[in-house]
PDB file of C-alpha atoms in Angstrom:
ATOM      1  CA  UNK M   1     -14.874  22.753 -22.526  1.00  0.00           C
ATOM      2  CA  UNK M   2     -13.448  22.435 -19.602  1.00  0.00           C
ATOM      3  CA  UNK M   3     -15.990  21.495 -16.676  1.00  0.00           C
ATOM      4  CA  UNK M   4     -16.462  24.525 -14.453  1.00  0.00           C
ATOM      5  CA  UNK M   5     -15.080  24.772 -11.122  1.00  0.00           C
ATOM      6  CA  UNK M   6     -15.512  25.648  -7.357  1.00  0.00           C
ATOM      7  CA  UNK M   7     -12.241  25.674  -5.473  1.00  0.00           C
ATOM      8  CA  UNK M   8     -10.731  23.503  -7.882  1.00  0.00           C
ATOM      9  CA  UNK M   9     -12.709  20.101  -7.270  1.00  0.00           C
ATOM     10  CA  UNK M  10     -14.734  19.328  -9.827  1.00  0.00           C
ATOM     11  CA  UNK M  11     -16.556  17.404  -7.630  1.00  0.00           C
ATOM     12  CA  UNK M  12     -17.509  19.829  -4.745  1.00  0.00           C
ATOM     13  CA  UNK M  13     -18.866  21.716  -8.018  1.00  0.00           C
ATOM     14  CA  UNK M  14     -20.814  19.498  -8.949  1.00  0.00           C
ATOM     15  CA  UNK M  15     -22.767  18.731  -5.613  1.00  0.00           C
ATOM     16  CA  UNK M  16     -23.514  22.490  -5.447  1.00  0.00           C
ATOM     17  CA  UNK M  17     -24.761  22.486  -9.237  1.00  0.00           C
ATOM     18  CA  UNK M  18     -27.456  19.475  -7.325  1.00  0.00           C
ATOM     19  CA  UNK M  19     -28.417  20.960  -4.312  1.00  0.00           C
ATOM     20  CA  UNK M  20     -28.906  24.081  -6.449  1.00  0.00           C
ATOM     21  CA  UNK M  21     -31.038  21.751  -9.204  1.00  0.00           C
ATOM     22  CA  UNK M  22     -33.623  20.757  -6.004  1.00  0.00           C
ATOM     23  CA  UNK M  23     -34.315  24.239  -5.080  1.00  0.00           C
ATOM     24  CA  UNK M  24     -34.811  25.040  -8.512  1.00  0.00           C
ATOM     25  CA  UNK M  25     -36.729  22.937  -9.586  1.00  0.00           C
ATOM     26  CA  UNK M  26     -39.576  23.564  -9.958  1.00  0.00           C
ATOM     27  CA  UNK M  27     -40.087  26.700 -12.804  1.00  0.00           C
ATOM     28  CA  UNK M  28     -36.244  26.276 -13.623  1.00  0.00           C
ATOM     29  CA  UNK M  29     -35.963  23.067 -15.081  1.00  0.00           C
ATOM     30  CA  UNK M  30     -34.476  23.716 -18.249  1.00  0.00           C
ATOM     31  CA  UNK M  31     -31.929  26.215 -17.534  1.00  0.00           C
ATOM     32  CA  UNK M  32     -30.930  23.454 -14.314  1.00  0.00           C
ATOM     33  CA  UNK M  33     -30.860  20.710 -17.142  1.00  0.00           C
ATOM     34  CA  UNK M  34     -28.528  22.526 -19.451  1.00  0.00           C
ATOM     35  CA  UNK M  35     -25.776  23.413 -16.504  1.00  0.00           C
ATOM     36  CA  UNK M  36     -26.119  19.830 -15.763  1.00  0.00           C
ATOM     37  CA  UNK M  37     -25.431  18.772 -19.174  1.00  0.00           C
ATOM     38  CA  UNK M  38     -22.024  20.960 -18.987  1.00  0.00           C
ATOM     39  CA  UNK M  39     -21.300  19.275 -15.644  1.00  0.00           C
ATOM     40  CA  UNK M  40     -21.675  15.782 -17.488  1.00  0.00           C
ATOM     41  CA  UNK M  41     -19.563  16.661 -20.592  1.00  0.00           C
ATOM     42  CA  UNK M  42     -16.776  17.489 -18.163  1.00  0.00           C
ATOM     43  CA  UNK M  43     -17.030  14.925 -16.336  1.00  0.00           C
ATOM     44  CA  UNK M  44     -16.509  12.327 -19.708  1.00  0.00           C
ATOM     45  CA  UNK M  45     -13.882  14.780 -20.643  1.00  0.00           C
ATOM     46  CA  UNK M  46     -11.515  13.059 -17.686  1.00  0.00           C
ATOM     47  CA  UNK M  47      -9.314  10.423 -19.027  1.00  0.00           C
ATOM     48  CA  UNK M  48      -7.677   8.875 -15.728  1.00  0.00           C
ATOM     49  CA  UNK M  49      -8.542   8.757 -12.092  1.00  0.00           C
ATOM     50  CA  UNK M  50      -6.310   7.236  -9.653  1.00  0.00           C
ATOM     51  CA  UNK M  51      -8.275   5.544  -6.483  1.00  0.00           C
ATOM     52  CA  UNK M  52      -7.779   3.072  -4.087  1.00  0.00           C
ATOM     53  CA  UNK M  53      -8.520  -0.709  -3.958  1.00  0.00           C
ATOM     54  CA  UNK M  54     -12.469  -0.224  -2.321  1.00  0.00           C
ATOM     55  CA  UNK M  55     -15.200  -1.526  -4.703  1.00  0.00           C
ATOM     56  CA  UNK M  56     -16.999   1.944  -3.129  1.00  0.00           C
ATOM     57  CA  UNK M  57     -15.272   4.071  -4.829  1.00  0.00           C
ATOM     58  CA  UNK M  58     -14.647   2.354  -8.326  1.00  0.00           C
ATOM     59  CA  UNK M  59     -18.120   2.250  -8.476  1.00  0.00           C
ATOM     60  CA  UNK M  60     -18.043   5.686  -7.638  1.00  0.00           C
ATOM     61  CA  UNK M  61     -15.375   6.693 -10.505  1.00  0.00           C
ATOM     62  CA  UNK M  62     -17.092   3.953 -13.100  1.00  0.00           C
ATOM     63  CA  UNK M  63     -20.110   6.042 -12.166  1.00  0.00           C
ATOM     64  CA  UNK M  64     -19.084   9.633 -12.617  1.00  0.00           C
ATOM     65  CA  UNK M  65     -16.493   9.486 -15.076  1.00  0.00           C
ATOM     66  CA  UNK M  66     -17.613   7.126 -17.383  1.00  0.00           C
ATOM     67  CA  UNK M  67     -14.726   7.507 -19.745  1.00  0.00           C
ATOM     68  CA  UNK M  68     -11.610   7.503 -17.488  1.00  0.00           C
ATOM     69  CA  UNK M  69      -8.839   4.551 -17.526  1.00  0.00           C
ATOM     70  CA  UNK M  70      -9.372   3.219 -13.823  1.00  0.00           C
ATOM     71  CA  UNK M  71      -5.640   2.742 -11.666  1.00  0.00           C
ATOM     72  CA  UNK M  72      -5.105   1.937  -8.272  1.00  0.00           C
ATOM     73  CA  UNK M  73      -2.244   3.193  -6.913  1.00  0.00           C
ATOM     74  CA  UNK M  74       0.525   1.537  -6.463  1.00  0.00           C
ATOM     75  CA  UNK M  75       1.000   2.521  -2.843  1.00  0.00           C
ATOM     76  CA  UNK M  76      -1.778   0.914  -1.245  1.00  0.00           C
ATOM     77  CA  UNK M  77      -0.865  -2.295  -3.700  1.00  0.00           C
ATOM     78  CA  UNK M  78       2.799  -1.927  -1.626  1.00  0.00           C
ATOM     79  CA  UNK M  79       1.064  -1.688   1.439  1.00  0.00           C
ATOM     80  CA  UNK M  80      -0.323  -4.844   1.000  1.00  0.00           C
ATOM     81  CA  UNK M  81       2.249  -6.713   0.791  1.00  0.00           C
ATOM     82  CA  UNK M  82       4.243  -4.723   3.651  1.00  0.00           C
ATOM     83  CA  UNK M  83       1.391  -5.912   5.658  1.00  0.00           C
ATOM     84  CA  UNK M  84       2.146  -9.281   5.768  1.00  0.00           C
ATOM     85  CA  UNK M  85       5.651  -8.676   6.333  1.00  0.00           C
ATOM     86  CA  UNK M  86       4.789  -7.317   9.677  1.00  0.00           C
ATOM     87  CA  UNK M  87       1.939  -9.309  10.753  1.00  0.00           C
ATOM     88  CA  UNK M  88       4.402 -12.536  10.464  1.00  0.00           C
ATOM     89  CA  UNK M  89       7.073 -10.325  12.439  1.00  0.00           C
ATOM     90  CA  UNK M  90       4.401  -9.339  15.228  1.00  0.00           C
ATOM     91  CA  UNK M  91       2.726 -13.629  15.293  1.00  0.00           C
ATOM     92  CA  UNK M  92       6.557 -14.112  16.502  1.00  0.00           C
ATOM     93  CA  UNK M  93       6.649 -11.282  18.900  1.00  0.00           C
ATOM     94  CA  UNK M  94       3.765 -12.283  20.721  1.00  0.00           C
ATOM     95  CA  UNK M  95       5.683 -15.839  20.801  1.00  0.00           C
ATOM     96  CA  UNK M  96       8.246 -14.450  22.235  1.00  0.00           C
ATOM     97  CA  UNK M  97       6.380 -12.396  25.208  1.00  0.00           C
ATOM     98  CA  UNK M  98       5.286 -15.950  26.046  1.00  0.00           C
ATOM     99  CA  UNK M  99       7.977 -17.528  26.006  1.00  0.00           C
ATOM    100  CA  UNK M 100       9.903 -15.098  28.116  1.00  0.00           C
ATOM    101  CA  UNK M 101       6.707 -15.061  30.282  1.00  0.00           C
ATOM    102  CA  UNK M 102       7.583 -18.904  30.609  1.00  0.00           C
ATOM    103  CA  UNK M 103      11.324 -19.154  31.475  1.00  0.00           C
ATOM    104  CA  UNK M 104      10.354 -16.177  33.956  1.00  0.00           C
ATOM    105  CA  UNK M 105       7.548 -18.476  35.668  1.00  0.00           C
ATOM    106  CA  UNK M 106       9.920 -21.346  35.734  1.00  0.00           C
ATOM    107  CA  UNK M 107      12.752 -19.182  37.343  1.00  0.00           C
ATOM    108  CA  UNK M 108      10.600 -17.753  40.053  1.00  0.00           C
ATOM    109  CA  UNK M 109       9.563 -21.533  40.578  1.00  0.00           C
ATOM    110  CA  UNK M 110      13.140 -22.621  40.989  1.00  0.00           C
ATOM    111  CA  UNK M 111      14.135 -19.223  42.800  1.00  0.00           C
ATOM    112  CA  UNK M 112      16.004 -17.938  40.440  1.00  0.00           C
ATOM    113  CA  UNK M 113      16.069 -14.653  38.883  1.00  0.00           C
ATOM    114  CA  UNK M 114      16.235 -14.600  35.477  1.00  0.00           C
ATOM    115  CA  UNK M 115      18.008 -12.971  32.699  1.00  0.00           C
ATOM    116  CA  UNK M 116      16.789 -13.379  28.618  1.00  0.00           C
ATOM    117  CA  UNK M 117      19.057 -13.499  25.927  1.00  0.00           C
ATOM    118  CA  UNK M 118      21.001 -10.613  24.790  1.00  0.00           C
ATOM    119  CA  UNK M 119      22.120 -10.746  21.041  1.00  0.00           C
ATOM    120  CA  UNK M 120      25.227  -9.055  19.676  1.00  0.00           C
ATOM    121  CA  UNK M 121      23.989  -5.819  19.279  1.00  0.00           C
ATOM    122  CA  UNK M 122      22.372  -5.500  22.796  1.00  0.00           C
ATOM    123  CA  UNK M 123      18.902  -6.713  21.538  1.00  0.00           C
ATOM    124  CA  UNK M 124      16.784  -8.872  23.822  1.00  0.00           C
ATOM    125  CA  UNK M 125      14.458 -11.154  21.176  1.00  0.00           C
ATOM    126  CA  UNK M 126      11.189  -9.218  22.410  1.00  0.00           C
ATOM    127  CA  UNK M 127      13.804  -6.292  21.373  1.00  0.00           C
ATOM    128  CA  UNK M 128      14.797  -7.350  18.699  1.00  0.00           C
ATOM    129  CA  UNK M 129      11.542  -7.950  16.721  1.00  0.00           C
ATOM    130  CA  UNK M 130       9.851  -4.303  17.714  1.00  0.00           C
ATOM    131  CA  UNK M 131      12.589  -2.315  16.914  1.00  0.00           C
ATOM    132  CA  UNK M 132      12.571  -4.154  13.087  1.00  0.00           C
ATOM    133  CA  UNK M 133       9.087  -2.743  12.014  1.00  0.00           C
ATOM    134  CA  UNK M 134      10.569   0.503  10.597  1.00  0.00           C
ATOM    135  CA  UNK M 135      13.728  -2.207   8.707  1.00  0.00           C
ATOM    136  CA  UNK M 136      10.809  -4.251   6.768  1.00  0.00           C
ATOM    137  CA  UNK M 137       9.208  -1.255   5.276  1.00  0.00           C
ATOM    138  CA  UNK M 138      12.316  -0.240   4.094  1.00  0.00           C
ATOM    139  CA  UNK M 139      14.961  -1.283   0.629  1.00  0.00           C
ATOM    140  CA  UNK M 140      17.859  -2.804   2.082  1.00  0.00           C
ATOM    141  CA  UNK M 141      20.170  -0.575   0.461  1.00  0.00           C
ATOM    142  CA  UNK M 142      18.691   2.368   2.552  1.00  0.00           C
ATOM    143  CA  UNK M 143      19.392   0.770   6.027  1.00  0.00           C
ATOM    144  CA  UNK M 144      21.476   2.524   8.257  1.00  0.00           C
ATOM    145  CA  UNK M 145      24.550   0.315  10.322  1.00  0.00           C
ATOM    146  CA  UNK M 146      22.668  -1.142  13.319  1.00  0.00           C
ATOM    147  CA  UNK M 147      19.724  -1.843  10.904  1.00  0.00           C
ATOM    148  CA  UNK M 148      22.028  -4.121   8.701  1.00  0.00           C
ATOM    149  CA  UNK M 149      23.025  -5.725  11.640  1.00  0.00           C
ATOM    150  CA  UNK M 150      20.030  -5.982  13.562  1.00  0.00           C
ATOM    151  CA  UNK M 151      18.403  -7.315   9.952  1.00  0.00           C
ATOM    152  CA  UNK M 152      20.763  -9.814  10.123  1.00  0.00           C
ATOM    153  CA  UNK M 153      20.241 -11.465  13.371  1.00  0.00           C
ATOM    154  CA  UNK M 154      16.586 -11.000  12.508  1.00  0.00           C
ATOM    155  CA  UNK M 155      17.108 -12.714   9.629  1.00  0.00           C
ATOM    156  CA  UNK M 156      19.243 -15.653  11.045  1.00  0.00           C
ATOM    157  CA  UNK M 157      16.382 -16.564  14.289  1.00  0.00           C
ATOM    158  CA  UNK M 158      13.690 -15.841  11.648  1.00  0.00           C
ATOM    159  CA  UNK M 159      13.995 -17.259   7.999  1.00  0.00           C
ATOM    160  CA  UNK M 160      10.175 -17.238   7.816  1.00  0.00           C
ATOM    161  CA  UNK M 161      10.404 -13.527   8.283  1.00  0.00           C
ATOM    162  CA  UNK M 162      13.401 -12.861   5.571  1.00  0.00           C
ATOM    163  CA  UNK M 163      11.056 -14.772   2.680  1.00  0.00           C
ATOM    164  CA  UNK M 164       8.577 -12.775   3.343  1.00  0.00           C
ATOM    165  CA  UNK M 165      10.508  -9.193   3.144  1.00  0.00           C
ATOM    166  CA  UNK M 166      11.997 -10.197  -0.473  1.00  0.00           C
ATOM    167  CA  UNK M 167       8.934 -11.235  -1.677  1.00  0.00           C
ATOM    168  CA  UNK M 168       7.457  -7.422  -0.582  1.00  0.00           C
ATOM    169  CA  UNK M 169      10.527  -6.349  -1.768  1.00  0.00           C
ATOM    170  CA  UNK M 170      10.373  -7.327  -4.958  1.00  0.00           C
ATOM    171  CA  UNK M 171       7.021  -6.564  -5.332  1.00  0.00           C
ATOM    172  CA  UNK M 172       8.327  -3.078  -4.581  1.00  0.00           C
ATOM    173  CA  UNK M 173      10.947  -3.290  -7.645  1.00  0.00           C
ATOM    174  CA  UNK M 174       8.554  -4.410 -10.388  1.00  0.00           C
ATOM    175  CA  UNK M 175       6.106  -1.188  -9.340  1.00  0.00           C
ATOM    176  CA  UNK M 176       9.399   1.100  -9.108  1.00  0.00           C
ATOM    177  CA  UNK M 177      10.434   0.508 -12.401  1.00  0.00           C
ATOM    178  CA  UNK M 178       8.932   2.694 -15.458  1.00  0.00           C
ATOM    179  CA  UNK M 179       7.960  -0.641 -17.499  1.00  0.00           C
ATOM    180  CA  UNK M 180       5.281  -1.280 -19.641  1.00  0.00           C
ATOM    181  CA  UNK M 181       2.250  -3.308 -18.510  1.00  0.00           C
ATOM    182  CA  UNK M 182       3.132  -6.034 -20.169  1.00  0.00           C
ATOM    183  CA  UNK M 183       6.689  -7.087 -19.238  1.00  0.00           C
ATOM    184  CA  UNK M 184       5.693  -6.054 -15.265  1.00  0.00           C
ATOM    185  CA  UNK M 185       2.697  -9.083 -15.845  1.00  0.00           C
ATOM    186  CA  UNK M 186       5.848 -11.472 -16.825  1.00  0.00           C
ATOM    187  CA  UNK M 187       7.670 -10.338 -13.411  1.00  0.00           C
ATOM    188  CA  UNK M 188       4.290 -10.320 -12.033  1.00  0.00           C
ATOM    189  CA  UNK M 189       3.744 -14.175 -13.098  1.00  0.00           C
ATOM    190  CA  UNK M 190       7.001 -14.925 -11.106  1.00  0.00           C
ATOM    191  CA  UNK M 191       6.350 -13.546  -8.258  1.00  0.00           C
ATOM    192  CA  UNK M 192       3.131 -15.470  -7.963  1.00  0.00           C
ATOM    193  CA  UNK M 193       5.567 -18.990  -8.248  1.00  0.00           C
ATOM    194  CA  UNK M 194       8.140 -17.473  -5.771  1.00  0.00           C
ATOM    195  CA  UNK M 195       4.615 -17.349  -3.670  1.00  0.00           C
ATOM    196  CA  UNK M 196       3.709 -20.824  -4.336  1.00  0.00           C
ATOM    197  CA  UNK M 197       7.302 -22.356  -3.569  1.00  0.00           C
ATOM    198  CA  UNK M 198       7.552 -20.438  -0.356  1.00  0.00           C
ATOM    199  CA  UNK M 199       3.958 -21.022   1.269  1.00  0.00           C
ATOM    200  CA  UNK M 200       4.253 -17.809   3.430  1.00  0.00           C
ATOM    201  CA  UNK M 201       1.005 -17.342   5.638  1.00  0.00           C
ATOM    202  CA  UNK M 202      -1.333 -14.621   4.298  1.00  0.00           C
ATOM    203  CA  UNK M 203       0.642 -13.856   0.522  1.00  0.00           C
ATOM    204  CA  UNK M 204      -1.669 -16.423  -1.098  1.00  0.00           C
ATOM    205  CA  UNK M 205      -4.449 -13.851  -0.584  1.00  0.00           C
ATOM    206  CA  UNK M 206      -2.564 -11.363  -1.407  1.00  0.00           C
ATOM    207  CA  UNK M 207      -1.770 -13.256  -4.953  1.00  0.00           C
ATOM    208  CA  UNK M 208      -5.532 -13.337  -5.213  1.00  0.00           C
ATOM    209  CA  UNK M 209      -6.699  -9.779  -4.634  1.00  0.00           C
ATOM    210  CA  UNK M 210      -3.192  -8.982  -7.392  1.00  0.00           C
ATOM    211  CA  UNK M 211      -4.652 -11.577  -9.940  1.00  0.00           C
ATOM    212  CA  UNK M 212      -8.249  -9.438  -9.214  1.00  0.00           C
ATOM    213  CA  UNK M 213      -6.749  -6.127  -9.770  1.00  0.00           C
ATOM    214  CA  UNK M 214      -3.727  -6.507 -12.160  1.00  0.00           C
ATOM    215  CA  UNK M 215      -4.965  -4.924 -14.993  1.00  0.00           C
ATOM    216  CA  UNK M 216      -5.799  -1.455 -13.062  1.00  0.00           C
ATOM    217  CA  UNK M 217      -2.585  -1.582 -10.599  1.00  0.00           C
ATOM    218  CA  UNK M 218      -0.660  -2.199 -13.301  1.00  0.00           C
ATOM    219  CA  UNK M 219      -1.563   0.670 -15.505  1.00  0.00           C
ATOM    220  CA  UNK M 220      -0.158   2.771 -12.863  1.00  0.00           C
ATOM    221  CA  UNK M 221       3.562   1.537 -14.151  1.00  0.00           C
ATOM    222  CA  UNK M 222       2.845   3.580 -17.466  1.00  0.00           C
ATOM    223  CA  UNK M 223       1.214   6.656 -15.809  1.00  0.00           C
ATOM    224  CA  UNK M 224       3.304   7.686 -13.040  1.00  0.00           C
ATOM    225  CA  UNK M 225       6.452   9.195 -14.660  1.00  0.00           C
ATOM    226  CA  UNK M 226       4.637  11.980 -16.409  1.00  0.00           C
ATOM    227  CA  UNK M 227       2.608  12.195 -13.041  1.00  0.00           C
ATOM    228  CA  UNK M 228       5.603  12.904 -11.145  1.00  0.00           C
ATOM    229  CA  UNK M 229       6.989  15.694 -13.579  1.00  0.00           C
ATOM    230  CA  UNK M 230       4.040  17.252 -14.047  1.00  0.00           C
ATOM    231  CA  UNK M 231       3.632  17.394 -10.048  1.00  0.00           C
ATOM    232  CA  UNK M 232       6.344  17.861  -7.845  1.00  0.00           C
ATOM    233  CA  UNK M 233       4.024  17.139  -4.784  1.00  0.00           C
ATOM    234  CA  UNK M 234       3.184  13.658  -6.374  1.00  0.00           C
ATOM    235  CA  UNK M 235       7.053  13.177  -6.332  1.00  0.00           C
ATOM    236  CA  UNK M 236       7.264  14.345  -2.820  1.00  0.00           C
ATOM    237  CA  UNK M 237       5.096  11.879  -1.583  1.00  0.00           C
ATOM    238  CA  UNK M 238       6.571   9.220  -3.619  1.00  0.00           C
ATOM    239  CA  UNK M 239      10.075   9.044  -3.086  1.00  0.00           C
ATOM    240  CA  UNK M 240       9.507   9.909   0.627  1.00  0.00           C
ATOM    241  CA  UNK M 241       6.920   6.372   0.545  1.00  0.00           C
ATOM    242  CA  UNK M 242       9.716   4.216   2.284  1.00  0.00           C
ATOM    243  CA  UNK M 243       9.369   6.441   5.386  1.00  0.00           C
ATOM    244  CA  UNK M 244       5.960   6.502   6.008  1.00  0.00           C
ATOM    245  CA  UNK M 245       6.161   3.200   8.178  1.00  0.00           C
ATOM    246  CA  UNK M 246       4.478   5.054  11.091  1.00  0.00           C
ATOM    247  CA  UNK M 247       1.068   5.305   9.391  1.00  0.00           C
ATOM    248  CA  UNK M 248       0.992   1.631   7.587  1.00  0.00           C
ATOM    249  CA  UNK M 249       0.241  -0.091  10.769  1.00  0.00           C
TER     250      UNK M 249
END
């Protein structure tokens, strides 16, 4: 038996039924209870719910859909790794701004004109750090020629950004493959070891978080492929997620 729907949204229907129960509570309790049991039966038929990493959302799904498997979408996990890389880039950008301001001040004291260092591709150091933002969201095989040159300069000057990007890209590959969760857990354990070797800031925090949600996040590896086949809109979203850098900060 399928749960009754209003505009294809079961939760909206649940709210509508609940309001009717509150209005008609006097004298019609039996009838309303029967309607409520139908809704509850429909909610128990839900097998899987995709959600983000918010604890409040996890509690809501646990209460509303007690029989469903809770799956954390891999997009939210990968976004955190991207945020760590961007955090490091922004840190170096502020350092470059402070350095440039100090050089300008010194040149002014000496009565000279300050000329910032221009790199091979025509960028100054500040411009390099600003314009590298989008390429750090993408896999290296999707870089344009100008992005490849810019990435090479960025990684030569800031090797810690390269290490952070490699870790983020490795996590992206783990979640992008259509593999069973036990195999993915093995790859993720190796990824945890790389974090300890590189000793980059913020990645240990991400490691602790992933250990806490590892089972619910890796379930998406097993369920994502049939979901993409059944829902073309999800497929379009996953195909274009590498270009969502503008929305991740």
